mmCIF file of C-alpha atoms and ligand atoms in Angstrom:
data_model
loop_
_atom_site.group_PDB
_atom_site.id
_atom_site.type_symbol
_atom_site.label_atom_id
_atom_site.label_comp_id
_atom_site.label_asym_id
_atom_site.label_seq_id
_atom_site.Cartn_x
_atom_site.Cartn_y
_atom_site.Cartn_z
ATOM 1 C CA UNK A 1 47.127 -6.835 18.151
ATOM 2 C CA UNK A 2 43.727 -6.357 16.569
ATOM 3 C CA UNK A 3 41.638 -9.438 16.043
ATOM 4 C CA UNK A 4 41.484 -10.499 12.378
ATOM 5 C CA UNK A 5 37.703 -10.158 12.759
ATOM 6 C CA UNK A 6 37.036 -6.443 13.336
ATOM 7 C CA UNK A 7 36.191 -6.436 17.050
ATOM 8 C CA UNK A 8 32.842 -4.609 16.911
ATOM 9 C CA UNK A 9 30.899 -7.351 18.716
ATOM 10 C CA UNK A 10 31.039 -8.419 22.373
ATOM 11 C CA UNK A 11 30.517 -12.088 21.613
ATOM 12 C CA UNK A 12 29.474 -14.760 24.088
ATOM 13 C CA UNK A 13 31.977 -17.621 24.325
ATOM 14 C CA UNK A 14 29.881 -20.169 22.426
ATOM 15 C CA UNK A 15 30.941 -21.874 19.232
ATOM 16 C CA UNK A 16 27.782 -23.120 17.578
ATOM 17 C CA UNK A 17 28.348 -26.215 15.460
ATOM 18 C CA UNK A 18 24.830 -26.917 14.205
ATOM 19 C CA UNK A 19 21.158 -26.222 14.736
ATOM 20 C CA UNK A 20 18.021 -28.341 14.857
ATOM 21 C CA UNK A 21 14.652 -26.625 15.173
ATOM 22 C CA UNK A 22 14.715 -24.544 18.369
ATOM 23 C CA UNK A 23 18.056 -26.002 19.465
ATOM 24 C CA UNK A 24 21.689 -24.999 18.910
ATOM 25 C CA UNK A 25 24.435 -27.513 19.563
ATOM 26 C CA UNK A 26 27.922 -26.230 20.314
ATOM 27 C CA UNK A 27 31.304 -27.725 19.510
ATOM 28 C CA UNK A 28 31.345 -29.464 22.924
ATOM 29 C CA UNK A 29 27.916 -31.025 22.311
ATOM 30 C CA UNK A 30 26.010 -28.756 24.724
ATOM 31 C CA UNK A 31 22.393 -28.225 23.634
ATOM 32 C CA UNK A 32 21.150 -24.660 23.974
ATOM 33 C CA UNK A 33 17.490 -23.794 23.690
ATOM 34 C CA UNK A 34 17.582 -20.879 21.277
ATOM 35 C CA UNK A 35 15.129 -18.223 22.446
ATOM 36 C CA UNK A 36 17.051 -15.528 20.604
ATOM 37 C CA UNK A 37 16.488 -17.055 17.156
ATOM 38 C CA UNK A 38 19.368 -15.090 15.659
ATOM 39 C CA UNK A 39 17.718 -11.887 16.979
ATOM 40 C CA UNK A 40 14.197 -12.612 15.722
ATOM 41 C CA UNK A 41 15.399 -14.112 12.449
ATOM 42 C CA UNK A 42 15.012 -17.904 12.549
ATOM 43 C CA UNK A 43 11.208 -17.932 12.472
ATOM 44 C CA UNK A 44 11.232 -21.599 11.474
ATOM 45 C CA UNK A 45 14.117 -22.533 13.702
ATOM 46 C CA UNK A 46 17.334 -24.062 12.407
ATOM 47 C CA UNK A 47 17.756 -26.351 9.422
ATOM 48 C CA UNK A 48 14.046 -26.484 8.616
ATOM 49 C CA UNK A 49 13.862 -29.268 6.006
ATOM 50 C CA UNK A 50 11.619 -27.349 3.600
ATOM 51 C CA UNK A 51 13.822 -24.254 3.724
ATOM 52 C CA UNK A 52 16.967 -26.337 3.297
ATOM 53 C CA UNK A 53 15.375 -28.043 0.292
ATOM 54 C CA UNK A 54 14.293 -24.733 -1.270
ATOM 55 C CA UNK A 55 17.789 -23.294 -0.890
ATOM 56 C CA UNK A 56 19.721 -26.334 -2.079
ATOM 57 C CA UNK A 57 17.422 -26.901 -5.025
ATOM 58 C CA UNK A 58 17.996 -23.294 -6.139
ATOM 59 C CA UNK A 59 21.727 -23.549 -5.401
ATOM 60 C CA UNK A 60 22.022 -26.372 -7.921
ATOM 61 C CA UNK A 61 20.340 -24.279 -10.623
ATOM 62 C CA UNK A 62 21.341 -20.642 -10.381
ATOM 63 C CA UNK A 63 22.916 -18.430 -7.706
ATOM 64 C CA UNK A 64 23.103 -14.956 -9.086
ATOM 65 C CA UNK A 65 22.429 -12.921 -12.199
ATOM 66 C CA UNK A 66 22.218 -9.295 -10.884
ATOM 67 C CA UNK A 67 19.256 -7.027 -11.442
ATOM 68 C CA UNK A 68 20.243 -6.362 -15.042
ATOM 69 C CA UNK A 69 17.851 -9.166 -15.945
ATOM 70 C CA UNK A 70 14.469 -10.442 -14.827
ATOM 71 C CA UNK A 71 14.528 -12.500 -11.647
ATOM 72 C CA UNK A 72 11.382 -14.683 -11.675
ATOM 73 C CA UNK A 73 11.609 -15.402 -7.929
ATOM 74 C CA UNK A 74 11.427 -11.634 -7.241
ATOM 75 C CA UNK A 75 8.366 -11.306 -9.405
ATOM 76 C CA UNK A 76 6.641 -14.173 -7.604
ATOM 77 C CA UNK A 77 7.595 -13.146 -4.064
ATOM 78 C CA UNK A 78 6.743 -9.478 -4.671
ATOM 79 C CA UNK A 79 3.350 -10.491 -6.068
ATOM 80 C CA UNK A 80 2.681 -12.636 -2.983
ATOM 81 C CA UNK A 81 3.721 -9.833 -0.616
ATOM 82 C CA UNK A 82 1.476 -7.423 -2.488
ATOM 83 C CA UNK A 83 -1.381 -9.907 -2.063
ATOM 84 C CA UNK A 84 -0.764 -10.298 1.668
ATOM 85 C CA UNK A 85 -0.101 -6.661 2.642
ATOM 86 C CA UNK A 86 -1.040 -3.005 2.099
ATOM 87 C CA UNK A 87 1.744 -2.687 -0.472
ATOM 88 C CA UNK A 88 1.588 -2.350 -4.257
ATOM 89 C CA UNK A 89 5.308 -2.764 -4.881
ATOM 90 C CA UNK A 90 8.439 -4.224 -3.255
ATOM 91 C CA UNK A 91 12.192 -3.531 -3.431
ATOM 92 C CA UNK A 92 14.362 -6.408 -2.199
ATOM 93 C CA UNK A 93 17.470 -5.816 -0.099
ATOM 94 C CA UNK A 94 19.950 -7.953 1.847
ATOM 95 C CA UNK A 95 19.288 -6.522 5.309
ATOM 96 C CA UNK A 96 17.006 -4.462 7.481
ATOM 97 C CA UNK A 97 19.178 -1.359 7.375
ATOM 98 C CA UNK A 98 19.116 -1.379 3.585
ATOM 99 C CA UNK A 99 15.335 -1.760 3.642
ATOM 100 C CA UNK A 100 15.152 1.335 5.876
ATOM 101 C CA UNK A 101 17.612 3.196 3.612
ATOM 102 C CA UNK A 102 15.265 2.507 0.726
ATOM 103 C CA UNK A 103 12.330 3.737 2.830
ATOM 104 C CA UNK A 104 14.174 6.967 3.683
ATOM 105 C CA UNK A 105 15.199 7.611 0.084
ATOM 106 C CA UNK A 106 11.698 6.833 -1.159
ATOM 107 C CA UNK A 107 10.094 9.268 1.288
ATOM 108 C CA UNK A 108 12.425 12.053 0.194
ATOM 109 C CA UNK A 109 11.981 11.196 -3.469
ATOM 110 C CA UNK A 110 8.198 11.256 -3.102
ATOM 111 C CA UNK A 111 8.231 14.899 -2.077
ATOM 112 C CA UNK A 112 10.841 15.974 -4.584
ATOM 113 C CA UNK A 113 8.903 14.138 -7.300
ATOM 114 C CA UNK A 114 5.873 16.236 -6.343
ATOM 115 C CA UNK A 115 7.872 19.456 -6.534
ATOM 116 C CA UNK A 116 8.624 19.780 -2.803
ATOM 117 C CA UNK A 117 12.327 18.934 -2.409
ATOM 118 C CA UNK A 118 12.417 21.067 0.761
ATOM 119 C CA UNK A 119 10.379 18.335 2.490
ATOM 120 C CA UNK A 120 13.221 16.009 3.447
ATOM 121 C CA UNK A 121 13.097 15.725 7.236
ATOM 122 C CA UNK A 122 12.096 12.466 8.902
ATOM 123 C CA UNK A 123 10.909 12.276 12.487
ATOM 124 C CA UNK A 124 11.668 9.152 14.545
ATOM 125 C CA UNK A 125 11.336 8.154 18.197
ATOM 126 C CA UNK A 126 13.784 7.934 21.068
ATOM 127 C CA UNK A 127 14.878 4.379 21.760
ATOM 128 C CA UNK A 128 14.353 3.404 18.121
ATOM 129 C CA UNK A 129 16.730 1.218 16.185
ATOM 130 C CA UNK A 130 16.718 1.234 12.402
ATOM 131 C CA UNK A 131 20.121 -0.234 11.461
ATOM 132 C CA UNK A 132 23.787 0.735 11.358
ATOM 133 C CA UNK A 133 24.217 2.671 8.118
ATOM 134 C CA UNK A 134 24.891 6.384 8.397
ATOM 135 C CA UNK A 135 21.318 7.393 7.537
ATOM 136 C CA UNK A 136 19.717 4.788 9.791
ATOM 137 C CA UNK A 137 21.847 5.719 12.813
ATOM 138 C CA UNK A 138 21.056 9.373 12.154
ATOM 139 C CA UNK A 139 17.360 8.486 12.000
ATOM 140 C CA UNK A 140 17.426 6.639 15.336
ATOM 141 C CA UNK A 141 19.766 9.250 16.765
ATOM 142 C CA UNK A 142 20.785 7.275 19.855
ATOM 143 C CA UNK A 143 24.026 8.548 21.357
ATOM 144 C CA UNK A 144 25.537 5.064 21.543
ATOM 145 C CA UNK A 145 24.973 4.590 17.801
ATOM 146 C CA UNK A 146 26.140 7.965 16.482
ATOM 147 C CA UNK A 147 29.023 8.776 18.853
ATOM 148 C CA UNK A 148 32.224 9.382 16.906
ATOM 149 C CA UNK A 149 30.615 8.937 13.506
ATOM 150 C CA UNK A 150 29.617 12.550 12.961
ATOM 151 C CA UNK A 151 28.721 14.732 11.280
ATOM 152 C CA UNK A 152 25.422 13.034 10.761
ATOM 153 C CA UNK A 153 23.513 13.543 7.523
ATOM 154 C CA UNK A 154 20.971 16.333 7.867
ATOM 155 C CA UNK A 155 17.237 15.834 8.146
ATOM 156 C CA UNK A 156 16.633 13.434 11.027
ATOM 157 C CA UNK A 157 15.159 14.193 14.417
ATOM 158 C CA UNK A 158 13.739 12.245 17.333
ATOM 159 C CA UNK A 159 10.904 12.865 19.754
ATOM 160 C CA UNK A 160 10.332 11.043 23.056
ATOM 161 C CA UNK A 161 8.501 7.716 22.729
ATOM 162 C CA UNK A 162 4.773 8.267 23.289
ATOM 163 C CA UNK A 163 4.994 12.083 23.456
ATOM 164 C CA UNK A 164 2.189 13.179 21.139
ATOM 165 C CA UNK A 165 2.719 16.889 21.769
ATOM 166 C CA UNK A 166 6.411 16.710 20.925
ATOM 167 C CA UNK A 167 5.555 14.841 17.753
ATOM 168 C CA UNK A 168 3.061 17.488 16.664
ATOM 169 C CA UNK A 169 5.569 20.213 17.437
ATOM 170 C CA UNK A 170 8.281 18.456 15.420
ATOM 171 C CA UNK A 171 6.187 18.395 12.246
ATOM 172 C CA UNK A 172 6.738 21.381 9.997
ATOM 173 C CA UNK A 173 6.811 22.433 6.348
ATOM 174 C CA UNK A 174 10.057 20.499 5.787
ATOM 175 C CA UNK A 175 8.787 17.205 7.212
ATOM 176 C CA UNK A 176 8.738 14.358 4.711
ATOM 177 C CA UNK A 177 7.812 11.395 6.906
ATOM 178 C CA UNK A 178 7.471 9.856 10.347
ATOM 179 C CA UNK A 179 9.237 6.518 10.938
ATOM 180 C CA UNK A 180 8.242 4.173 13.749
ATOM 181 C CA UNK A 181 8.618 0.556 14.878
ATOM 182 C CA UNK A 182 5.119 -0.696 15.857
ATOM 183 C CA UNK A 183 6.962 -2.601 18.589
ATOM 184 C CA UNK A 184 10.390 -1.255 19.504
ATOM 185 C CA UNK A 185 12.676 -4.263 19.673
ATOM 186 C CA UNK A 186 16.205 -3.123 20.529
ATOM 187 C CA UNK A 187 14.721 -0.229 22.496
ATOM 188 C CA UNK A 188 13.308 -2.599 25.116
ATOM 189 C CA UNK A 189 10.287 -4.393 23.602
ATOM 190 C CA UNK A 190 8.002 -1.382 23.809
ATOM 191 C CA UNK A 191 4.745 -1.776 21.885
ATOM 192 C CA UNK A 192 3.059 1.312 20.463
ATOM 193 C CA UNK A 193 -0.624 1.215 21.522
ATOM 194 C CA UNK A 194 -3.006 0.672 18.570
ATOM 195 C CA UNK A 195 -4.749 3.995 19.192
ATOM 196 C CA UNK A 196 -1.399 5.791 18.881
ATOM 197 C CA UNK A 197 -0.708 4.146 15.521
ATOM 198 C CA UNK A 198 -4.192 5.215 14.423
ATOM 199 C CA UNK A 199 -3.556 8.773 15.614
ATOM 200 C CA UNK A 200 -0.215 8.807 13.832
ATOM 201 C CA UNK A 201 -1.856 7.686 10.605
ATOM 202 C CA UNK A 202 -4.343 10.565 10.869
ATOM 203 C CA UNK A 203 -1.646 13.074 11.740
ATOM 204 C CA UNK A 204 0.411 12.075 8.693
ATOM 205 C CA UNK A 205 -2.681 12.378 6.490
ATOM 206 C CA UNK A 206 -3.450 15.845 7.867
ATOM 207 C CA UNK A 207 0.021 17.106 7.044
ATOM 208 C CA UNK A 208 0.578 15.299 3.745
ATOM 209 C CA UNK A 209 3.552 13.385 5.120
ATOM 210 C CA UNK A 210 4.382 9.723 4.677
ATOM 211 C CA UNK A 211 4.179 7.113 7.397
ATOM 212 C CA UNK A 212 7.032 4.604 7.477
ATOM 213 C CA UNK A 213 6.775 1.471 9.594
ATOM 214 C CA UNK A 214 9.982 -0.338 10.478
ATOM 215 C CA UNK A 215 8.764 -3.920 10.877
ATOM 216 C CA UNK A 216 12.199 -5.459 10.521
ATOM 217 C CA UNK A 217 11.866 -7.022 13.981
ATOM 218 C CA UNK A 218 8.121 -6.874 14.688
ATOM 219 C CA UNK A 219 7.095 -8.264 11.305
ATOM 220 C CA UNK A 220 6.909 -11.636 9.698
ATOM 221 C CA UNK A 221 4.707 -13.426 12.158
ATOM 222 C CA UNK A 222 6.561 -12.317 15.306
ATOM 223 C CA UNK A 223 3.428 -10.859 16.887
ATOM 224 C CA UNK A 224 0.972 -13.416 15.528
ATOM 225 C CA UNK A 225 0.061 -11.406 12.417
ATOM 226 C CA UNK A 226 2.189 -11.215 9.296
ATOM 227 C CA UNK A 227 2.952 -7.615 10.341
ATOM 228 C CA UNK A 228 2.379 -6.076 13.774
ATOM 229 C CA UNK A 229 0.546 -3.017 12.438
ATOM 230 C CA UNK A 230 -2.310 -5.289 11.318
ATOM 231 C CA UNK A 231 -3.408 -5.506 14.978
ATOM 232 C CA UNK A 232 -4.088 -1.752 14.908
ATOM 233 C CA UNK A 233 -5.945 -1.824 11.591
ATOM 234 C CA UNK A 234 -3.794 0.928 10.083
ATOM 235 C CA UNK A 235 -1.421 0.793 7.149
ATOM 236 C CA UNK A 236 1.755 2.699 6.387
ATOM 237 C CA UNK A 237 2.822 4.250 3.081
ATOM 238 C CA UNK A 238 6.219 2.570 3.225
ATOM 239 C CA UNK A 239 7.456 -0.344 5.339
ATOM 240 C CA UNK A 240 10.785 -2.063 5.936
ATOM 241 C CA UNK A 241 10.889 -5.816 6.526
ATOM 242 C CA UNK A 242 13.849 -8.154 7.046
ATOM 243 C CA UNK A 243 14.946 -10.729 9.676
ATOM 244 C CA UNK A 244 12.159 -13.374 9.553
ATOM 245 C CA UNK A 245 11.504 -12.787 5.844
ATOM 246 C CA UNK A 246 14.477 -14.976 4.921
ATOM 247 C CA UNK A 247 14.308 -17.300 7.929
ATOM 248 C CA UNK A 248 18.095 -16.912 8.320
ATOM 249 C CA UNK A 249 19.077 -16.239 4.722
ATOM 250 C CA UNK A 250 20.073 -12.550 4.319
ATOM 251 C CA UNK A 251 16.999 -10.841 2.895
ATOM 252 C CA UNK A 252 15.104 -7.621 3.441
ATOM 253 C CA UNK A 253 12.381 -5.728 1.631
ATOM 254 C CA UNK A 254 10.997 -2.233 1.341
ATOM 255 C CA UNK A 255 7.270 -2.361 0.647
ATOM 256 C CA UNK A 256 5.266 0.640 -0.512
ATOM 257 C CA UNK A 257 2.029 1.874 -1.969
ATOM 258 C CA UNK A 258 2.045 2.897 -5.593
ATOM 259 C CA UNK A 259 1.521 6.498 -4.534
ATOM 260 C CA UNK A 260 4.517 6.551 -2.158
ATOM 261 C CA UNK A 261 6.789 4.862 -4.701
ATOM 262 C CA UNK A 262 5.931 7.279 -7.508
ATOM 263 C CA UNK A 263 9.428 8.768 -7.794
ATOM 264 C CA UNK A 264 11.307 5.464 -7.747
ATOM 265 C CA UNK A 265 11.849 5.022 -11.457
ATOM 266 C CA UNK A 266 14.565 3.052 -13.291
ATOM 267 C CA UNK A 267 18.036 4.049 -12.153
ATOM 268 C CA UNK A 268 16.991 5.768 -8.904
ATOM 269 C CA UNK A 269 17.912 2.887 -6.577
ATOM 270 C CA UNK A 270 19.566 -0.495 -6.745
ATOM 271 C CA UNK A 271 21.523 -3.321 -5.156
ATOM 272 C CA UNK A 272 23.793 -5.899 -6.763
ATOM 273 C CA UNK A 273 22.598 -8.758 -4.584
ATOM 274 C CA UNK A 274 19.144 -7.528 -3.543
ATOM 275 C CA UNK A 275 16.548 -10.128 -4.475
ATOM 276 C CA UNK A 276 19.132 -12.677 -5.570
ATOM 277 C CA UNK A 277 17.687 -16.056 -6.698
ATOM 278 C CA UNK A 278 18.933 -17.888 -3.582
ATOM 279 C CA UNK A 279 17.270 -15.346 -1.272
ATOM 280 C CA UNK A 280 14.083 -15.458 -3.320
ATOM 281 C CA UNK A 281 13.859 -19.260 -3.215
ATOM 282 C CA UNK A 282 14.035 -19.173 0.584
ATOM 283 C CA UNK A 283 11.804 -16.100 0.859
ATOM 284 C CA UNK A 284 9.067 -17.719 -1.205
ATOM 285 C CA UNK A 285 9.105 -20.843 0.967
ATOM 286 C CA UNK A 286 9.126 -18.815 4.209
ATOM 287 C CA UNK A 287 6.044 -16.874 3.129
ATOM 288 C CA UNK A 288 4.288 -20.058 2.037
ATOM 289 C CA UNK A 289 4.923 -21.684 5.429
ATOM 290 C CA UNK A 290 3.933 -18.569 7.309
ATOM 291 C CA UNK A 291 0.652 -18.156 5.454
ATOM 292 C CA UNK A 292 -0.297 -21.815 5.869
ATOM 293 C CA UNK A 293 -3.647 -22.115 7.667
ATOM 294 C CA UNK A 294 -3.246 -22.156 11.422
ATOM 295 C CA UNK A 295 0.379 -21.033 11.550
ATOM 296 C CA UNK A 296 -0.119 -17.441 12.750
ATOM 297 C CA UNK A 297 -2.968 -18.323 15.169
ATOM 298 C CA UNK A 298 -0.588 -20.861 16.712
ATOM 299 C CA UNK A 299 1.937 -18.040 17.330
ATOM 300 C CA UNK A 300 -0.738 -16.165 19.280
ATOM 301 C CA UNK A 301 -1.611 -19.284 21.245
ATOM 302 C CA UNK A 302 2.066 -19.904 22.036
ATOM 303 C CA UNK A 303 2.354 -16.272 23.074
ATOM 304 C CA UNK A 304 -0.483 -16.627 25.589
ATOM 305 C CA UNK A 305 1.168 -19.649 27.149
ATOM 306 C CA UNK A 306 4.594 -18.015 27.293
ATOM 307 C CA UNK A 307 3.228 -14.769 28.710
ATOM 308 C CA UNK A 308 1.355 -16.584 31.462
ATOM 309 C CA UNK A 309 4.481 -18.458 32.513
ATOM 310 C CA UNK A 310 6.630 -15.347 32.360
ATOM 311 C CA UNK A 311 4.100 -13.528 34.556
ATOM 312 C CA UNK A 312 4.544 -16.382 37.016
ATOM 313 C CA UNK A 313 8.286 -15.841 36.927
ATOM 314 C CA UNK A 314 7.901 -12.114 37.612
ATOM 315 C CA UNK A 315 5.670 -13.002 40.597
ATOM 316 C CA UNK A 316 8.275 -15.471 41.874
ATOM 317 C CA UNK A 317 11.265 -13.141 41.456
ATOM 318 C CA UNK A 318 9.983 -9.605 42.166
ATOM 319 C CA UNK A 319 13.473 -8.702 43.396
ATOM 320 C CA UNK A 320 14.931 -9.402 39.924
ATOM 321 C CA UNK A 321 12.074 -8.824 37.491
ATOM 322 C CA UNK A 322 9.627 -5.969 37.062
ATOM 323 C CA UNK A 323 7.213 -6.831 34.235
ATOM 324 C CA UNK A 324 6.490 -8.788 31.070
ATOM 325 C CA UNK A 325 6.330 -6.774 27.861
ATOM 326 C CA UNK A 326 5.670 -7.358 24.211
ATOM 327 C CA UNK A 327 3.389 -9.035 21.746
ATOM 328 C CA UNK A 328 3.321 -12.517 20.244
ATOM 329 C CA UNK A 329 6.715 -14.147 20.509
ATOM 330 C CA UNK A 330 8.473 -10.793 20.749
ATOM 331 C CA UNK A 331 8.521 -10.742 24.536
ATOM 332 C CA UNK A 332 10.585 -8.831 27.037
ATOM 333 C CA UNK A 333 11.317 -9.143 30.715
ATOM 334 C CA UNK A 334 11.952 -5.727 32.199
ATOM 335 C CA UNK A 335 14.553 -6.388 34.887
ATOM 336 C CA UNK A 336 15.385 -4.901 38.247
ATOM 337 C CA UNK A 337 18.642 -6.854 38.261
ATOM 338 C CA UNK A 338 21.081 -6.337 35.392
ATOM 339 C CA UNK A 339 19.679 -7.716 32.137
ATOM 340 C CA UNK A 340 23.203 -8.630 30.982
ATOM 341 C CA UNK A 341 23.701 -10.752 34.115
ATOM 342 C CA UNK A 342 20.406 -12.533 33.595
ATOM 343 C CA UNK A 343 21.299 -13.251 29.972
ATOM 344 C CA UNK A 344 24.634 -14.715 31.144
ATOM 345 C CA UNK A 345 22.934 -16.846 33.838
ATOM 346 C CA UNK A 346 20.428 -18.081 31.249
ATOM 347 C CA UNK A 347 23.350 -19.086 29.045
ATOM 348 C CA UNK A 348 24.779 -21.059 31.960
ATOM 349 C CA UNK A 349 21.394 -22.822 32.094
ATOM 350 C CA UNK A 350 21.741 -23.504 28.330
ATOM 351 C CA UNK A 351 19.080 -21.023 27.285
ATOM 352 C CA UNK A 352 19.873 -18.253 24.790
ATOM 353 C CA UNK A 353 18.047 -14.932 25.188
ATOM 354 C CA UNK A 354 19.003 -11.449 24.025
ATOM 355 C CA UNK A 355 19.535 -8.207 25.949
ATOM 356 C CA UNK A 356 17.685 -5.053 24.826
ATOM 357 C CA UNK A 357 17.642 -1.398 25.870
ATOM 358 C CA UNK A 358 15.823 -0.195 28.990
ATOM 359 C CA UNK A 359 17.297 -3.110 30.976
ATOM 360 C CA UNK A 360 15.146 -5.693 29.221
ATOM 361 C CA UNK A 361 15.828 -9.339 28.363
ATOM 362 C CA UNK A 362 14.276 -10.222 24.999
ATOM 363 C CA UNK A 363 12.668 -13.609 24.557
ATOM 364 C CA UNK A 364 12.312 -14.429 20.865
ATOM 365 C CA UNK A 365 11.729 -18.152 20.354
ATOM 366 C CA UNK A 366 11.468 -19.531 16.847
ATOM 367 C CA UNK A 367 7.798 -19.282 15.863
ATOM 368 C CA UNK A 368 7.662 -23.086 15.629
ATOM 369 C CA UNK A 369 8.434 -23.587 19.343
ATOM 370 C CA UNK A 370 6.265 -26.312 20.862
ATOM 371 C CA UNK A 371 4.473 -25.995 24.205
ATOM 372 C CA UNK A 372 7.075 -28.332 25.713
ATOM 373 C CA UNK A 373 9.908 -26.123 24.405
ATOM 374 C CA UNK A 374 8.254 -22.941 25.667
ATOM 375 C CA UNK A 375 7.816 -24.521 29.111
ATOM 376 C CA UNK A 376 11.399 -25.779 29.092
ATOM 377 C CA UNK A 377 12.621 -22.285 28.210
ATOM 378 C CA UNK A 378 10.775 -20.797 31.179
ATOM 379 C CA UNK A 379 12.155 -23.560 33.442
ATOM 380 C CA UNK A 380 15.668 -22.613 32.363
ATOM 381 C CA UNK A 381 14.914 -18.932 32.937
ATOM 382 C CA UNK A 382 13.678 -19.845 36.405
ATOM 383 C CA UNK A 383 16.949 -21.674 37.054
ATOM 384 C CA UNK A 384 18.841 -18.606 35.816
ATOM 385 C CA UNK A 385 16.848 -16.329 38.134
ATOM 386 C CA UNK A 386 17.483 -18.699 41.033
ATOM 387 C CA UNK A 387 21.226 -18.660 40.360
ATOM 388 C CA UNK A 388 21.253 -14.877 40.042
ATOM 389 C CA UNK A 389 19.360 -14.445 43.313
ATOM 390 C CA UNK A 390 21.737 -16.829 45.091
ATOM 391 C CA UNK A 391 24.758 -14.961 43.701
ATOM 392 C CA UNK A 392 23.325 -11.647 44.859
ATOM 393 C CA UNK A 393 22.698 -13.044 48.355
ATOM 394 C CA UNK A 394 26.246 -14.443 48.620
HETATM 395 N N1 PLP B 1 15.194 -2.065 12.129
HETATM 396 C C1 PLP B 1 14.896 -2.756 13.229
HETATM 397 C C2 PLP B 1 13.604 -2.497 13.941
HETATM 398 C C3 PLP B 1 15.783 -3.725 13.718
HETATM 399 O O1 PLP B 1 15.491 -4.401 14.837
HETATM 400 C C4 PLP B 1 16.991 -3.949 13.015
HETATM 401 C C5 PLP B 1 17.966 -4.925 13.515
HETATM 402 O O2 PLP B 1 17.963 -5.344 14.631
HETATM 403 C C6 PLP B 1 17.245 -3.213 11.862
HETATM 404 C C7 PLP B 1 16.325 -2.288 11.441
HETATM 405 C C8 PLP B 1 18.506 -3.424 11.083
HETATM 406 O O3 PLP B 1 18.483 -4.659 10.442
HETATM 407 P P1 PLP B 1 19.850 -5.289 9.902
HETATM 408 O O4 PLP B 1 20.694 -5.596 11.092
HETATM 409 O O5 PLP B 1 19.402 -6.507 9.133
HETATM 410 O O6 PLP B 1 20.487 -4.276 9.015
#
């Protein structure tokens, strides 16, 4: 008999009862160090007092009005995002996939608005992940995402990651945009080198096509900047954000320049819940905390410490681990052993980490992790590696 919850997830047998900072406590009272952070979501850990206060204060006043009326929190948060980023305008969504849907629609609308409706194709990269809606699975194109859900909507194609020639060849008179994650998350924590992002920016300019960054996972402080592309000194025309933006409350955003958003006039796009007052109250507080002096530099400092210790782990377990990847606190351990087994062994050691493509274990601590917590996480990973090695030898 089918489970009352549609069985689309292979869930680990943990029943989380509550969270405190970087820690999750299960129904049996076991304390897990959460280095998955809800898949790069809980930037400020669990039950952060200022986020709880922002949400509960708003909950006592007003939950929802729809977008038929002005939502002051949207106006404030959009203005702050415009101040902090390349963008001139923001559309709020409930998730990352919806933010990418908005980006896709906006890119197509841009060209049709300028009299070129034939320019509708969007080029993406192998290994990418952009969400689970029909358009976002078609954009990423991975077999495991699209299998059985065909026919896919037309106008999406993928080129191999890092293959500049293939990218040039894929661009034609029907190309509307190129979409890329500055650091591929699900695809195995693969960072795009800054010079490639620069080259991509130039290529898009040359051909009059839009550049879309998917910073759903790499954004919001994960790499030590508000958005990962800032390290490369290039800006997109359109960008999707989500995950960390709501610190655990469902929120996403599609940010764009005025030029790119030209066709998005009243009635062209919408969402009942997008930018709801509860989400905005949390989103405003998250951005305030993230932009506080010293917060993002601390992420970079924490990253250096974590990377150094993970390098030590790779040196100690060359039979199981190949290399450390990633930026900031979006780190990956490329494995020689099975990544799924290492994730399970880490869970036994009461450490939560997340598998990714390319046989990688993702390490995504809350951005507030202390040095002691980072060190404890690596100690637990070491214990997990030790247990895995012993099991393999047995
Ligand atoms: N884009 C990227 C880069 C992601 O990592 C994800 C989720 O993991 C998404 C889009 C989809 O976000 P959501 O699951 O909130 O729809």
